[in-house]
Amino acid sequence: MGAVLTSLAKAFGQLGDPAVLKVLAKSLLVTLGVFALLGVALYAVLDLMFANAGLFAGFSGTFLVTIVITVLAMWILFRVVALAVLQFFADEIVRAVEERHYPEAASTGRDLPFREDLSNSLRGVSRALLMNALVLPVAVVLLFTAIGPAVVFIGVNAVLLGRELTDMAWFRHREPDDLASPVKPLQRLALGGVIAGLMLIPFANLLAPVLGAAAGTHLTLGSRRTQLKGIAK
């Protein structure tokens, strides 16, 4: 757990880095833009449905329903969309962390082509939607406990986030014959749990994906540095 806390502290200390701020701004704009486009499309669909059903909701009624559904969608899907968007800017965060803390890794990492970024992003979205859908019945059964559903979803998303946030750096540095990340499973789970928790807090959830990507880079490159030192001995 110490390595995770250290990685988070270093990542938080680098949030003011111009390169990190640039990624934060771009990823937020694109993420919010995605939800805005979904809201516009939803309004058009609802307006058509109301008209076909002979219902007159009026602009204000349709607009209100659209806002409510869009806000709920943001609350439920923000993590999935934000991480999918961040995947396309992950290299910039990884390079910023490398240049400041791991200069020996800065020259060895490869820039991922767009096709690979897109593939990684789609796989991450698919995993998130599938796993959350699979545990949904369990969460429904635990509704009477009040806290049960939150624990289930945080647990699942901790596993997913821990993998995605460390893989962002690992994909840039792994060798062709490397199959597994050097980060320990419990470290990935702990990082994912912290970021999943931050995702539930208003405003903090806006910083959480970038903070997690930077911390994941520290965990990955720090573990890789230790691994290489062990091999050298």
PDB file of C-alpha atoms in Angstrom, residues 69-186:
ATOM      1  CA  ILE A  69     -31.621  11.435 -18.038  1.00  0.00           C
ATOM      2  CA  THR A  70     -28.330  12.999 -19.185  1.00  0.00           C
ATOM      3  CA  VAL A  71     -27.269  13.786 -15.611  1.00  0.00           C
ATOM      4  CA  LEU A  72     -28.083  10.222 -14.555  1.00  0.00           C
ATOM      5  CA  ALA A  73     -26.127   8.898 -17.539  1.00  0.00           C
ATOM      6  CA  MET A  74     -23.147  11.069 -16.562  1.00  0.00           C
ATOM      7  CA  TRP A  75     -23.285   9.770 -13.002  1.00  0.00           C
ATOM      8  CA  ILE A  76     -23.426   6.138 -14.142  1.00  0.00           C
ATOM      9  CA  LEU A  77     -21.210   6.252 -17.238  1.00  0.00           C
ATOM     10  CA  PHE A  78     -18.726   9.047 -16.459  1.00  0.00           C
ATOM     11  CA  ARG A  79     -15.982   6.594 -15.510  1.00  0.00           C
ATOM     12  CA  VAL A  80     -16.400   4.555 -18.682  1.00  0.00           C
ATOM     13  CA  VAL A  81     -16.444   7.560 -21.019  1.00  0.00           C
ATOM     14  CA  ALA A  82     -13.677   9.492 -19.209  1.00  0.00           C
ATOM     15  CA  LEU A  83     -11.295   6.506 -19.259  1.00  0.00           C
ATOM     16  CA  ALA A  84     -12.085   5.769 -22.903  1.00  0.00           C
ATOM     17  CA  VAL A  85     -11.296   9.384 -23.823  1.00  0.00           C
ATOM     18  CA  LEU A  86      -8.193   9.514 -21.630  1.00  0.00           C
ATOM     19  CA  GLN A  87      -6.791   6.477 -23.431  1.00  0.00           C
ATOM     20  CA  PHE A  88      -6.130   8.674 -26.472  1.00  0.00           C
ATOM     21  CA  PHE A  89      -4.065  11.140 -24.398  1.00  0.00           C
ATOM     22  CA  ALA A  90      -2.408   8.585 -22.113  1.00  0.00           C
ATOM     23  CA  ASP A  91       0.954   8.795 -23.861  1.00  0.00           C
ATOM     24  CA  GLU A  92       1.209  12.495 -22.977  1.00  0.00           C
ATOM     25  CA  ILE A  93       0.721  11.804 -19.269  1.00  0.00           C
ATOM     26  CA  VAL A  94       3.124   8.876 -19.309  1.00  0.00           C
ATOM     27  CA  ARG A  95       5.794  10.978 -21.044  1.00  0.00           C
ATOM     28  CA  ALA A  96       5.316  13.844 -18.564  1.00  0.00           C
ATOM     29  CA  VAL A  97       5.857  11.466 -15.634  1.00  0.00           C
ATOM     30  CA  GLU A  98       8.825   9.815 -17.382  1.00  0.00           C
ATOM     31  CA  GLU A  99      10.601  13.097 -18.067  1.00  0.00           C
ATOM     32  CA  ARG A 100      10.248  14.267 -14.477  1.00  0.00           C
ATOM     33  CA  HIS A 101      10.794  11.038 -12.537  1.00  0.00           C
ATOM     34  CA  TYR A 102      12.052   8.267 -14.849  1.00  0.00           C
ATOM     35  CA  PRO A 103      14.471   9.764 -17.402  1.00  0.00           C
ATOM     36  CA  GLU A 104      15.906   6.328 -18.171  1.00  0.00           C
ATOM     37  CA  ALA A 105      12.478   5.236 -19.428  1.00  0.00           C
ATOM     38  CA  ALA A 106      11.713   8.333 -21.480  1.00  0.00           C
ATOM     39  CA  SER A 107      13.937   7.241 -24.372  1.00  0.00           C
ATOM     40  CA  THR A 108      12.786   3.616 -24.460  1.00  0.00           C
ATOM     41  CA  GLY A 109       9.018   4.038 -24.543  1.00  0.00           C
ATOM     42  CA  ARG A 110       7.142   3.795 -27.823  1.00  0.00           C
ATOM     43  CA  ASP A 111       4.318   6.032 -28.967  1.00  0.00           C
ATOM     44  CA  LEU A 112       1.194   3.964 -29.520  1.00  0.00           C
ATOM     45  CA  PRO A 113      -0.418   4.363 -32.953  1.00  0.00           C
ATOM     46  CA  PHE A 114      -4.023   5.589 -33.127  1.00  0.00           C
ATOM     47  CA  ARG A 115      -5.272   2.123 -34.088  1.00  0.00           C
ATOM     48  CA  GLU A 116      -3.769   0.611 -30.931  1.00  0.00           C
ATOM     49  CA  ASP A 117      -5.122   3.445 -28.767  1.00  0.00           C
ATOM     50  CA  LEU A 118      -8.573   2.877 -30.249  1.00  0.00           C
ATOM     51  CA  SER A 119      -8.338  -0.877 -29.717  1.00  0.00           C
ATOM     52  CA  ASN A 120      -7.242  -0.459 -26.077  1.00  0.00           C
ATOM     53  CA  SER A 121     -10.021   2.065 -25.490  1.00  0.00           C
ATOM     54  CA  LEU A 122     -12.728  -0.173 -26.970  1.00  0.00           C
ATOM     55  CA  ARG A 123     -11.507  -3.181 -24.981  1.00  0.00           C
ATOM     56  CA  GLY A 124     -11.586  -1.121 -21.776  1.00  0.00           C
ATOM     57  CA  VAL A 125     -15.134   0.093 -22.467  1.00  0.00           C
ATOM     58  CA  SER A 126     -16.278  -3.433 -23.309  1.00  0.00           C
ATOM     59  CA  ARG A 127     -14.780  -4.855 -20.106  1.00  0.00           C
ATOM     60  CA  ALA A 128     -16.358  -2.105 -17.997  1.00  0.00           C
ATOM     61  CA  LEU A 129     -19.835  -2.503 -19.494  1.00  0.00           C
ATOM     62  CA  LEU A 130     -19.703  -6.317 -19.359  1.00  0.00           C
ATOM     63  CA  MET A 131     -18.449  -6.569 -15.775  1.00  0.00           C
ATOM     64  CA  ASN A 132     -20.874  -3.944 -14.472  1.00  0.00           C
ATOM     65  CA  ALA A 133     -23.740  -5.691 -16.269  1.00  0.00           C
ATOM     66  CA  LEU A 134     -22.725  -9.041 -14.755  1.00  0.00           C
ATOM     67  CA  VAL A 135     -22.740  -7.707 -11.177  1.00  0.00           C
ATOM     68  CA  LEU A 136     -25.936  -5.695 -11.608  1.00  0.00           C
ATOM     69  CA  PRO A 137     -28.180  -8.585 -10.416  1.00  0.00           C
ATOM     70  CA  VAL A 138     -26.015  -8.934  -7.309  1.00  0.00           C
ATOM     71  CA  ALA A 139     -26.318  -5.205  -6.627  1.00  0.00           C
ATOM     72  CA  VAL A 140     -30.104  -5.405  -7.019  1.00  0.00           C
ATOM     73  CA  VAL A 141     -30.293  -8.278  -4.533  1.00  0.00           C
ATOM     74  CA  LEU A 142     -28.258  -6.197  -2.052  1.00  0.00           C
ATOM     75  CA  LEU A 143     -30.420  -3.080  -2.395  1.00  0.00           C
ATOM     76  CA  PHE A 144     -32.014  -3.727   1.008  1.00  0.00           C
ATOM     77  CA  THR A 145     -28.606  -3.285   2.650  1.00  0.00           C
ATOM     78  CA  ALA A 146     -28.327   0.284   1.292  1.00  0.00           C
ATOM     79  CA  ILE A 147     -24.530   0.162   1.084  1.00  0.00           C
ATOM     80  CA  GLY A 148     -24.308  -3.220  -0.653  1.00  0.00           C
ATOM     81  CA  PRO A 149     -24.686  -2.027  -4.270  1.00  0.00           C
ATOM     82  CA  ALA A 150     -22.057   0.700  -3.781  1.00  0.00           C
ATOM     83  CA  VAL A 151     -19.583  -1.840  -2.357  1.00  0.00           C
ATOM     84  CA  VAL A 152     -20.189  -4.212  -5.281  1.00  0.00           C
ATOM     85  CA  PHE A 153     -19.716  -1.574  -7.964  1.00  0.00           C
ATOM     86  CA  ILE A 154     -16.698   0.022  -6.286  1.00  0.00           C
ATOM     87  CA  GLY A 155     -15.103  -3.412  -5.942  1.00  0.00           C
ATOM     88  CA  VAL A 156     -15.625  -4.312  -9.603  1.00  0.00           C
ATOM     89  CA  ASN A 157     -14.498  -0.912 -10.825  1.00  0.00           C
ATOM     90  CA  ALA A 158     -11.451  -1.035  -8.557  1.00  0.00           C
ATOM     91  CA  VAL A 159     -10.307  -4.149 -10.418  1.00  0.00           C
ATOM     92  CA  LEU A 160     -11.047  -2.619 -13.822  1.00  0.00           C
ATOM     93  CA  LEU A 161      -9.488   0.764 -13.052  1.00  0.00           C
ATOM     94  CA  GLY A 162      -6.364  -0.729 -11.507  1.00  0.00           C
ATOM     95  CA  ARG A 163      -5.752  -2.636 -14.718  1.00  0.00           C
ATOM     96  CA  GLU A 164      -6.531   0.209 -17.119  1.00  0.00           C
ATOM     97  CA  LEU A 165      -4.545   2.881 -15.273  1.00  0.00           C
ATOM     98  CA  THR A 166      -1.379   0.787 -15.044  1.00  0.00           C
ATOM     99  CA  ASP A 167      -1.696  -0.650 -18.543  1.00  0.00           C
ATOM    100  CA  MET A 168      -1.543   2.876 -19.996  1.00  0.00           C
ATOM    101  CA  ALA A 169       2.153   3.006 -19.115  1.00  0.00           C
ATOM    102  CA  TRP A 170       2.813  -0.710 -19.520  1.00  0.00           C
ATOM    103  CA  PHE A 171       1.655  -0.759 -23.151  1.00  0.00           C
ATOM    104  CA  ARG A 172       4.244   1.917 -23.895  1.00  0.00           C
ATOM    105  CA  HIS A 173       7.130  -0.047 -22.372  1.00  0.00           C
ATOM    106  CA  ARG A 174       6.406  -3.752 -22.563  1.00  0.00           C
ATOM    107  CA  GLU A 175       8.536  -5.972 -24.751  1.00  0.00           C
ATOM    108  CA  PRO A 176       6.929  -8.238 -27.367  1.00  0.00           C
ATOM    109  CA  ASP A 177       7.301 -11.300 -25.134  1.00  0.00           C
ATOM    110  CA  ASP A 178       6.049  -9.568 -21.960  1.00  0.00           C
ATOM    111  CA  LEU A 179       2.547 -10.713 -21.090  1.00  0.00           C
ATOM    112  CA  ALA A 180       1.994  -9.370 -17.586  1.00  0.00           C
ATOM    113  CA  SER A 181       2.423  -5.978 -15.988  1.00  0.00           C
ATOM    114  CA  PRO A 182       5.181  -5.728 -13.352  1.00  0.00           C
ATOM    115  CA  VAL A 183       2.708  -4.108 -10.933  1.00  0.00           C
ATOM    116  CA  LYS A 184       1.518  -6.439  -8.170  1.00  0.00           C
ATOM    117  CA  PRO A 185      -2.210  -7.343  -8.299  1.00  0.00           C
ATOM    118  CA  LEU A 186      -2.897  -5.928  -4.810  1.00  0.00           C
TER     119      LEU A 186
END
